[in-house]
PDB file of C-alpha atoms in Angstrom:
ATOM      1  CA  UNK M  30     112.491  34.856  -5.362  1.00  0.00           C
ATOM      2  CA  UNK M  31     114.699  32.298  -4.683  1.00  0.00           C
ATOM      3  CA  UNK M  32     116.540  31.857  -1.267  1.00  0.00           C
ATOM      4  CA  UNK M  33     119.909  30.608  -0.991  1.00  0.00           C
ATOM      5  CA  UNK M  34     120.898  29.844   2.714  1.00  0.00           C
ATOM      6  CA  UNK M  35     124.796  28.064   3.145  1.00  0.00           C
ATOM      7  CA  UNK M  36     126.043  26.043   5.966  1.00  0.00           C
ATOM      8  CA  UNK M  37     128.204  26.773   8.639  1.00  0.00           C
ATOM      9  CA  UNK M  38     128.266  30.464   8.711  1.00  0.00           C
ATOM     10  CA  UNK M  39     131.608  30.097   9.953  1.00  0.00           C
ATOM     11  CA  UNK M  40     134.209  27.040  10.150  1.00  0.00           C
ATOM     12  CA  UNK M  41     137.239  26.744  11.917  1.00  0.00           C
ATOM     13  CA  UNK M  42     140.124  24.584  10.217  1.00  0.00           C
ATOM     14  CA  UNK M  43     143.750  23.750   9.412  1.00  0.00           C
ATOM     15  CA  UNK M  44     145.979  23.691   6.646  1.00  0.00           C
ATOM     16  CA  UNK M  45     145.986  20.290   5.048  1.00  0.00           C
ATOM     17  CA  UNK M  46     142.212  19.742   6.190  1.00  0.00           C
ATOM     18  CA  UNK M  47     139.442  18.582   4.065  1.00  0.00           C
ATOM     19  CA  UNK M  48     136.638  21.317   4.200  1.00  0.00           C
ATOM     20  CA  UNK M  49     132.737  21.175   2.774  1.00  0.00           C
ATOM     21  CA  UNK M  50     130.590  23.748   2.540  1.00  0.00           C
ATOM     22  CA  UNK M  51     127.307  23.201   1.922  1.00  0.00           C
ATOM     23  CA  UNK M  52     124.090  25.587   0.023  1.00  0.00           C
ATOM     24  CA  UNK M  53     120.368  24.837  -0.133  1.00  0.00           C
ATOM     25  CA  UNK M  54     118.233  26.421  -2.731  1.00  0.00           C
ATOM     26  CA  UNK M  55     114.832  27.059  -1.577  1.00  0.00           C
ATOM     27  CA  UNK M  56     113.394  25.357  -4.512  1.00  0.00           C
ATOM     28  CA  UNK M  57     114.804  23.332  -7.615  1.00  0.00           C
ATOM     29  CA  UNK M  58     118.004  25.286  -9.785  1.00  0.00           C
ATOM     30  CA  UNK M  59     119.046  22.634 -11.679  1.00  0.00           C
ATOM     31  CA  UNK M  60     122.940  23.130 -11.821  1.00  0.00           C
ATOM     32  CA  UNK M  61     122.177  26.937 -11.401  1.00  0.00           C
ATOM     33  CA  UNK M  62     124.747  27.557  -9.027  1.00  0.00           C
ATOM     34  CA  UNK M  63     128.108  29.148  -8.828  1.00  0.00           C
ATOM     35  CA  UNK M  64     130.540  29.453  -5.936  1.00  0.00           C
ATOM     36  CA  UNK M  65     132.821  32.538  -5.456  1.00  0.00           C
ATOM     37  CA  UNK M  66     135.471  33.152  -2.522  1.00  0.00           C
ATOM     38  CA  UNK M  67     135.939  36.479  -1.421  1.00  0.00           C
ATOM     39  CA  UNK M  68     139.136  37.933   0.797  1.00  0.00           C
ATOM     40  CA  UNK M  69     138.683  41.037   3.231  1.00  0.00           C
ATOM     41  CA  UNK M  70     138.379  44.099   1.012  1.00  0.00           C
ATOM     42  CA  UNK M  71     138.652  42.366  -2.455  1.00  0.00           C
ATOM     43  CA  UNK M  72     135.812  41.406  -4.594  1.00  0.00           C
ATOM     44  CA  UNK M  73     134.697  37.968  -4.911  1.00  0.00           C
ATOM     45  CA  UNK M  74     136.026  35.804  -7.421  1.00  0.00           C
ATOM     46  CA  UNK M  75     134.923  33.222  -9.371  1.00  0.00           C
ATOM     47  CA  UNK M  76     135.658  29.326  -8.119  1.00  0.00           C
ATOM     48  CA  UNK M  77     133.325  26.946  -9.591  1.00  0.00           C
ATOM     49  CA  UNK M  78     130.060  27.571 -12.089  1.00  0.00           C
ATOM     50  CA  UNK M  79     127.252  25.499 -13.265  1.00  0.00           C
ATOM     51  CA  UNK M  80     127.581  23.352 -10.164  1.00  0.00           C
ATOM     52  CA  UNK M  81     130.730  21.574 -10.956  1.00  0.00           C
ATOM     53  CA  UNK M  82     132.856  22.984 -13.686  1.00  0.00           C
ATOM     54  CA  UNK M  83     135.860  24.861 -12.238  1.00  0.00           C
ATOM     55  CA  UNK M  84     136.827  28.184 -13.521  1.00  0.00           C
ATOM     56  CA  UNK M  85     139.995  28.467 -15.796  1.00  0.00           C
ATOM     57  CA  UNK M  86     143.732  29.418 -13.409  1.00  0.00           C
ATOM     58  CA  UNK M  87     141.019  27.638  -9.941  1.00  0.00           C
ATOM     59  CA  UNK M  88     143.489  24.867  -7.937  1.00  0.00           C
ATOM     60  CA  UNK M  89     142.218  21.325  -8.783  1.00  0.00           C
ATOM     61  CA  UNK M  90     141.907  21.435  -4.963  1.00  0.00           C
ATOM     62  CA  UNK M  91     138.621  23.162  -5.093  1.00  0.00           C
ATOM     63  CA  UNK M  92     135.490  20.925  -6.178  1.00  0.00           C
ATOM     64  CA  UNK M  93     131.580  21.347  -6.443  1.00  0.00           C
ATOM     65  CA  UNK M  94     128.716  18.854  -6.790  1.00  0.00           C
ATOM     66  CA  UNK M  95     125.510  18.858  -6.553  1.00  0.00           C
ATOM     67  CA  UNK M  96     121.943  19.349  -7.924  1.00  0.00           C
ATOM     68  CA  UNK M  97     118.389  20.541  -7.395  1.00  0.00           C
ATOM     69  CA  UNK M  98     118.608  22.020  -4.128  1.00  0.00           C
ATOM     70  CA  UNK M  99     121.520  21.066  -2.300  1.00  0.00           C
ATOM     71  CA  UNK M 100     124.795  21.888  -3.210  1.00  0.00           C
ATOM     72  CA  UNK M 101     128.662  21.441  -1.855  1.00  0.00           C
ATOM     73  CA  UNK M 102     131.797  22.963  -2.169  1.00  0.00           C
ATOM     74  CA  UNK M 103     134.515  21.007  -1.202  1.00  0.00           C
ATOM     75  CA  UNK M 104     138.313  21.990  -0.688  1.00  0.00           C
ATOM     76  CA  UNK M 105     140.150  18.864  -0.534  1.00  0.00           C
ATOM     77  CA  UNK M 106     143.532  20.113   1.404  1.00  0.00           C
ATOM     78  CA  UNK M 107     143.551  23.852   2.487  1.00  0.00           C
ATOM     79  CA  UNK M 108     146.208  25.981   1.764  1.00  0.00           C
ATOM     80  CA  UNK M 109     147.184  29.441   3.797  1.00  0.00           C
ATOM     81  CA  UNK M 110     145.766  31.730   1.221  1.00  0.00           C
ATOM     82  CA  UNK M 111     142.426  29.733   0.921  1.00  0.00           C
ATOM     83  CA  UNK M 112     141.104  31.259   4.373  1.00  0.00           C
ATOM     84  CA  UNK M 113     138.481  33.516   3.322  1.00  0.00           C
ATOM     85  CA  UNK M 114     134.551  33.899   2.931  1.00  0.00           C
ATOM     86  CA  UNK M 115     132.644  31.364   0.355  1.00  0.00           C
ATOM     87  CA  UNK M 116     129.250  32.355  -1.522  1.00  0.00           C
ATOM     88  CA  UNK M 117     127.009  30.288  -3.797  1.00  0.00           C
ATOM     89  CA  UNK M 118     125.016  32.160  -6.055  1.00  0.00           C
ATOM     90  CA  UNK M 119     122.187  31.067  -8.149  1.00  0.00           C
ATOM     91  CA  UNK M 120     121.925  31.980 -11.926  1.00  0.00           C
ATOM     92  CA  UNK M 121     118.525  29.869 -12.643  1.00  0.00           C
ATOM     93  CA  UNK M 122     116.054  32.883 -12.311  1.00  0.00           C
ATOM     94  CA  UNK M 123     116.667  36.133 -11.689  1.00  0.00           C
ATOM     95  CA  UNK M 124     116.785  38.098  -9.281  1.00  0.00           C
ATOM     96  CA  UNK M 125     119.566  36.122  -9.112  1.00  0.00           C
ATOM     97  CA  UNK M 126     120.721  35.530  -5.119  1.00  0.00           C
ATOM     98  CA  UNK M 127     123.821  34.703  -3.180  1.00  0.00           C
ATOM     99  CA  UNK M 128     123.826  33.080   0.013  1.00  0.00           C
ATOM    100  CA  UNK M 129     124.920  34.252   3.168  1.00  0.00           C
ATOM    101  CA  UNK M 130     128.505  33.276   3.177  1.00  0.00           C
ATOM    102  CA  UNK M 131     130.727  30.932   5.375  1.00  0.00           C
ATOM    103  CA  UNK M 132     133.506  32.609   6.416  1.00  0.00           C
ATOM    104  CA  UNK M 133     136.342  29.933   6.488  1.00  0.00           C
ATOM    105  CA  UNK M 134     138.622  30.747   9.602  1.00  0.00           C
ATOM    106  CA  UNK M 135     142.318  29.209  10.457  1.00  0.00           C
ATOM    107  CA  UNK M 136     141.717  26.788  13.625  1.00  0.00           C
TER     108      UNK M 136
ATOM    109  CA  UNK U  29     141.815  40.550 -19.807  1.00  0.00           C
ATOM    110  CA  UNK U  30     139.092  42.803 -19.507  1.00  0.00           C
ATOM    111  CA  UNK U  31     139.265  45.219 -16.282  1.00  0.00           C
ATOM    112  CA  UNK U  32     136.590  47.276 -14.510  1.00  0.00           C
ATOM    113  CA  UNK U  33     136.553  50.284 -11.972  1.00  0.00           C
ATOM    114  CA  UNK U  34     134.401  51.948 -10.108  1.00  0.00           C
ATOM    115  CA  UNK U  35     134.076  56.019  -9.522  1.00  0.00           C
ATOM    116  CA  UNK U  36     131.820  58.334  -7.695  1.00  0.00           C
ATOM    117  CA  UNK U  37     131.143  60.128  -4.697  1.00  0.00           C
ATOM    118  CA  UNK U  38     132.159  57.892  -1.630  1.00  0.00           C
ATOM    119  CA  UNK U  39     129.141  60.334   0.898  1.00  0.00           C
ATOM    120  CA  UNK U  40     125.990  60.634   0.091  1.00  0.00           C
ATOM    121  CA  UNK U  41     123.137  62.697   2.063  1.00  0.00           C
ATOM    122  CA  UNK U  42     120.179  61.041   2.587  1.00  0.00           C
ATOM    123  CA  UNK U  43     117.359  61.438  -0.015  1.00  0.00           C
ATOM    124  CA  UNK U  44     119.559  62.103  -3.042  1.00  0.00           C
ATOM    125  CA  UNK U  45     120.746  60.292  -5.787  1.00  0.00           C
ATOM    126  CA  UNK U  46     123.888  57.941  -6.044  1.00  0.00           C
ATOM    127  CA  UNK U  47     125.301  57.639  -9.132  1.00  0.00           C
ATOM    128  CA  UNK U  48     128.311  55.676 -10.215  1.00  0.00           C
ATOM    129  CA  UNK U  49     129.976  54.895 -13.042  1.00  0.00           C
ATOM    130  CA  UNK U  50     131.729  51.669 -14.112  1.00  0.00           C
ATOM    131  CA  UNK U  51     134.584  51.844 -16.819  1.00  0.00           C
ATOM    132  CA  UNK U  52     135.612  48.841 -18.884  1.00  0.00           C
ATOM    133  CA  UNK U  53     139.009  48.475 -20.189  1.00  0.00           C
ATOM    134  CA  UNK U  54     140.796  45.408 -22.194  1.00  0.00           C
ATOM    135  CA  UNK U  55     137.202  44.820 -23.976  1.00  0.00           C
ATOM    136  CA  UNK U  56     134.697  46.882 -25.711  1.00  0.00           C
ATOM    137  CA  UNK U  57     131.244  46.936 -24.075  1.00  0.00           C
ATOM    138  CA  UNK U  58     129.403  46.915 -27.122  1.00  0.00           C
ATOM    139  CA  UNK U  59     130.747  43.132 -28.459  1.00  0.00           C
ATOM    140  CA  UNK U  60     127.516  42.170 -27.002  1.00  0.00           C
ATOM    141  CA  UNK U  61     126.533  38.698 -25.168  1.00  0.00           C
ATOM    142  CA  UNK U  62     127.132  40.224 -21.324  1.00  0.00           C
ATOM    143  CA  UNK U  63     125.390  41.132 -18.831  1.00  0.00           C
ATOM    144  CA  UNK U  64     126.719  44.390 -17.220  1.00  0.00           C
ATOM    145  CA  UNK U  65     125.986  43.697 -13.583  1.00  0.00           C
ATOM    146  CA  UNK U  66     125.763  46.000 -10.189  1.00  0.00           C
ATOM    147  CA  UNK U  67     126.200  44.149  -7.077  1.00  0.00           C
ATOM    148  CA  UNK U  68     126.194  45.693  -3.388  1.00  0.00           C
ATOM    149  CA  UNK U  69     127.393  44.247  -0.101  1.00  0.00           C
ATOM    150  CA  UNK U  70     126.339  45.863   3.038  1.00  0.00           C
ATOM    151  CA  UNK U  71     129.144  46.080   5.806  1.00  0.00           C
ATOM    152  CA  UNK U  72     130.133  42.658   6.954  1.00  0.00           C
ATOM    153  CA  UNK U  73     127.005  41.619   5.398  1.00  0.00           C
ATOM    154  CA  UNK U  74     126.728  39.322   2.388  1.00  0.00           C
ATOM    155  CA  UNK U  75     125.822  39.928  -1.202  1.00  0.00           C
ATOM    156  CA  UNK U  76     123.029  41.435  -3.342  1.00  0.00           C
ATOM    157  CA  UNK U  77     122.388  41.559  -6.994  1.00  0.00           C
ATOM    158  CA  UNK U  78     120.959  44.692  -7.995  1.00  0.00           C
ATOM    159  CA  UNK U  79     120.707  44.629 -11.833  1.00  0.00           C
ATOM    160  CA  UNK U  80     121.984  44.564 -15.101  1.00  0.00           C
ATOM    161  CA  UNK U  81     122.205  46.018 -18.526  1.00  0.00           C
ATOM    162  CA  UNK U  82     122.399  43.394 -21.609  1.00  0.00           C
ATOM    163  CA  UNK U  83     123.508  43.784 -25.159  1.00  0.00           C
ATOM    164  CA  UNK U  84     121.365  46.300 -27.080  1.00  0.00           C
ATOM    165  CA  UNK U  85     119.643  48.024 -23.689  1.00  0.00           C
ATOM    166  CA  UNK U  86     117.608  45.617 -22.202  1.00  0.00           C
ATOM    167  CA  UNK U  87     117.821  45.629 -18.540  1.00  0.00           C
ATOM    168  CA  UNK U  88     116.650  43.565 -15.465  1.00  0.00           C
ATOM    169  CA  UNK U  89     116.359  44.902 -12.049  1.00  0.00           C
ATOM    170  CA  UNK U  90     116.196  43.422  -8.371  1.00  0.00           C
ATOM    171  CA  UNK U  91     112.464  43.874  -7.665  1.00  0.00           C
ATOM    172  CA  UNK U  92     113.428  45.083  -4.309  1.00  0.00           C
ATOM    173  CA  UNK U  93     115.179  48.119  -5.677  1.00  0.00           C
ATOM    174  CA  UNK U  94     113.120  48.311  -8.689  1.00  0.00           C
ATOM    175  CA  UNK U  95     111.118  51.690  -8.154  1.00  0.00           C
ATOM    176  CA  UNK U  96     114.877  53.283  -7.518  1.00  0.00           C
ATOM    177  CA  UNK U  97     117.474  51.690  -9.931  1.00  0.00           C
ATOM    178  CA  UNK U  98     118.220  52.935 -13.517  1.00  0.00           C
ATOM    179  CA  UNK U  99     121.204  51.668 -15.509  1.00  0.00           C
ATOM    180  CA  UNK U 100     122.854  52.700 -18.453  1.00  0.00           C
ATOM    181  CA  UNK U 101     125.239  52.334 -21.369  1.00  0.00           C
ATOM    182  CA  UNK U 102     127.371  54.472 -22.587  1.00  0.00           C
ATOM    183  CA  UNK U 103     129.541  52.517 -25.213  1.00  0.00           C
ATOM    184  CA  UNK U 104     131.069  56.021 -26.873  1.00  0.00           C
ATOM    185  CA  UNK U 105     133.037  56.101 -22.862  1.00  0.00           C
ATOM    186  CA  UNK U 106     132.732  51.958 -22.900  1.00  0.00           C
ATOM    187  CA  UNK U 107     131.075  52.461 -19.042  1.00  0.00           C
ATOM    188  CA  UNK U 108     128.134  51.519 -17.925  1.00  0.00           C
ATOM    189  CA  UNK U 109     126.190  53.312 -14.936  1.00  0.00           C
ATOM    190  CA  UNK U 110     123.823  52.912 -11.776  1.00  0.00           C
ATOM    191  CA  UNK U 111     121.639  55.549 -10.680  1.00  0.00           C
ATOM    192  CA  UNK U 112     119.553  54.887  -7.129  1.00  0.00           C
ATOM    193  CA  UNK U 113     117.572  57.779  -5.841  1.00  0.00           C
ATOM    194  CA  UNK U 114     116.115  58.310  -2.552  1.00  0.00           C
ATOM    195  CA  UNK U 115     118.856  56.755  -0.499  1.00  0.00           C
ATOM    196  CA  UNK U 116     118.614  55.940   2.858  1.00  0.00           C
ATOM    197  CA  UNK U 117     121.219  54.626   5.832  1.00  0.00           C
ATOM    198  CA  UNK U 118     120.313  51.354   4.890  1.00  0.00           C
ATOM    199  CA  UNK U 119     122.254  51.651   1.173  1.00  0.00           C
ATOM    200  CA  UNK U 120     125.385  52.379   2.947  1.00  0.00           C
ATOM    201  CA  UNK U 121     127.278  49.670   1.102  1.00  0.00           C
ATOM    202  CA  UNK U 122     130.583  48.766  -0.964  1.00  0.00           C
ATOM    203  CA  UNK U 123     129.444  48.596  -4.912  1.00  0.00           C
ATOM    204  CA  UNK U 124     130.928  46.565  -6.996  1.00  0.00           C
ATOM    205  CA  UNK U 125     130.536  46.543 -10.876  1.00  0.00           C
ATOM    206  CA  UNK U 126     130.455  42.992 -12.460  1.00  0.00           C
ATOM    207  CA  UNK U 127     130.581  41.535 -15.914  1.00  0.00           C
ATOM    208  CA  UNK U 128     128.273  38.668 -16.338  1.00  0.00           C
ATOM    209  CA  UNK U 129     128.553  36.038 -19.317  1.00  0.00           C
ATOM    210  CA  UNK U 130     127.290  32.998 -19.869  1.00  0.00           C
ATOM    211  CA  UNK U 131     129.577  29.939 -19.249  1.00  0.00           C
ATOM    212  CA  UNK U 132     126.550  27.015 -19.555  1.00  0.00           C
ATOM    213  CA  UNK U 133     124.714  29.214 -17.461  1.00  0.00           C
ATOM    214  CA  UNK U 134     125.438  33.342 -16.023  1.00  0.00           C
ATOM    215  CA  UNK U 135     128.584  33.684 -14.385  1.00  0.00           C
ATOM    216  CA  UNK U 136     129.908  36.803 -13.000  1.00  0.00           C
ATOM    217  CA  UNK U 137     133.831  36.456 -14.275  1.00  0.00           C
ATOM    218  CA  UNK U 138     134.911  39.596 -13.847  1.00  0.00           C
ATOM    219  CA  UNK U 139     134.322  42.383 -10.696  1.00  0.00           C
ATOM    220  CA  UNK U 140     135.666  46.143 -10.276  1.00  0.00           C
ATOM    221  CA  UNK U 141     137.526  46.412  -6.770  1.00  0.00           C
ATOM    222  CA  UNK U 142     133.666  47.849  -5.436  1.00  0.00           C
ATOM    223  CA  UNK U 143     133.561  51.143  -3.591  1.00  0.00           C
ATOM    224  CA  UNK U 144     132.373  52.569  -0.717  1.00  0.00           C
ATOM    225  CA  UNK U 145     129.572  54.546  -0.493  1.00  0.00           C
ATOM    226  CA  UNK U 146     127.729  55.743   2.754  1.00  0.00           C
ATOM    227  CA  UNK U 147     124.843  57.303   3.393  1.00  0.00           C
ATOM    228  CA  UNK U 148     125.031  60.306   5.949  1.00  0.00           C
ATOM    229  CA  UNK U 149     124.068  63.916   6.264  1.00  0.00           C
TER     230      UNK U 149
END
């Protein structure tokens, strides 16, 4: 199985900040990877997919790169209602995995 | 815009089965090419993939929940459904039900609001 493991777990930052999260596959995914936010009781939604491509009504703000094992999310200048947890997910084998989350907190 | 929900019991005793159901509206299940998804997150914990159902039947499970997952189609009621038997404390968990499609590579585009369900006698 493939492990997914993101970095921080938690980050601490303010509105008009540039933020990067960053995921590690535990072996070679190609562009496998998707990103998702997810809000206290909501379900995640979808941010960016196949590494870089960002998902139809997502703020341009929001940007992912990366390939192989190591991945990044980037939000370039945060906004007040993007404070919430991030998860990459893997789609190149399955059982497909999600990492751990980083939980994006207002500094 | 296609829309799913979630429904069954929100308690479950230890050693029985959970089932849940997971209706689709504002598509038809059956127009094939998705992969009709179950995904659990344990309390302030992260997220785990537990299967899926594709097109004509086939389905995949998470090999650590193999031996206890079974899901279903039932495109007359356009839902799809999760049965896990023996559970234990440690499946106390929200459920979500997610469609997956392929967008260069599997994306899950479209989640039910997820449900409670704990395990406790």
């Amino acid at each position: 199985d493939i492990q997914m493991t993101q970095s921080p777990s938690s980050l601490s930052a303010s509105v008009g900040d540039r933020v990067t999260i960053t995921c590690r596959a535990s072996q070679s995914i190609s562009s496998y990877l998707n990103w998702y936010q997810q809000k206290p009781g909501k379900a995640p939604k979808l941010l960016i997919y196949a590494a870089s491509y960002l998902q139809s009504g997502v703020p341009s703000r929001f940007s992912g790169s990366g390939s192989g094992t190591d991945f990044t999310l980037t939000i370039s200048s945060l906004q007040p209602e993007d404070f919430a947890t991030y998860y990459c997910q893997q789609s190149y084998s399955t059982p497909y995995s999600f990492g751990q989350g980083t939980k994006l907190e207002i500094k | 815009q296609v829309q799913l929900q979630e429904s069954g019991p929100g308690l479950v005793k230890p050693s029985q089965t959970l089932s849940l159901t997971c209706t689709v509206s504002g598509g038809s299940i059956s127009s094939g090419g998705y992969y009709w998804s179950w995904i659990r997150q344990h309390p302030g914990k992260g997220l785990e993939w537990i299967g899926y159902i594709y097109d004509s039947g086939s389905t995949y499970y998470n090999p650590s929940l193999k031996s206890r997952v079974t899901i279903s189609v039932d495109t007359s009621k356009n839902q799809f459904s999760l049965k896990l038997s023996s559970m234990t404390a440690a499946d106390t968990a929200v459920y979500y039900c997610a469609r997956g499609v392929v967008t260069i590579i599997v994306v899950f585009d479209n989640w039910g609001q997820g449900t409670l369900v704990t395990v406790s006698s």
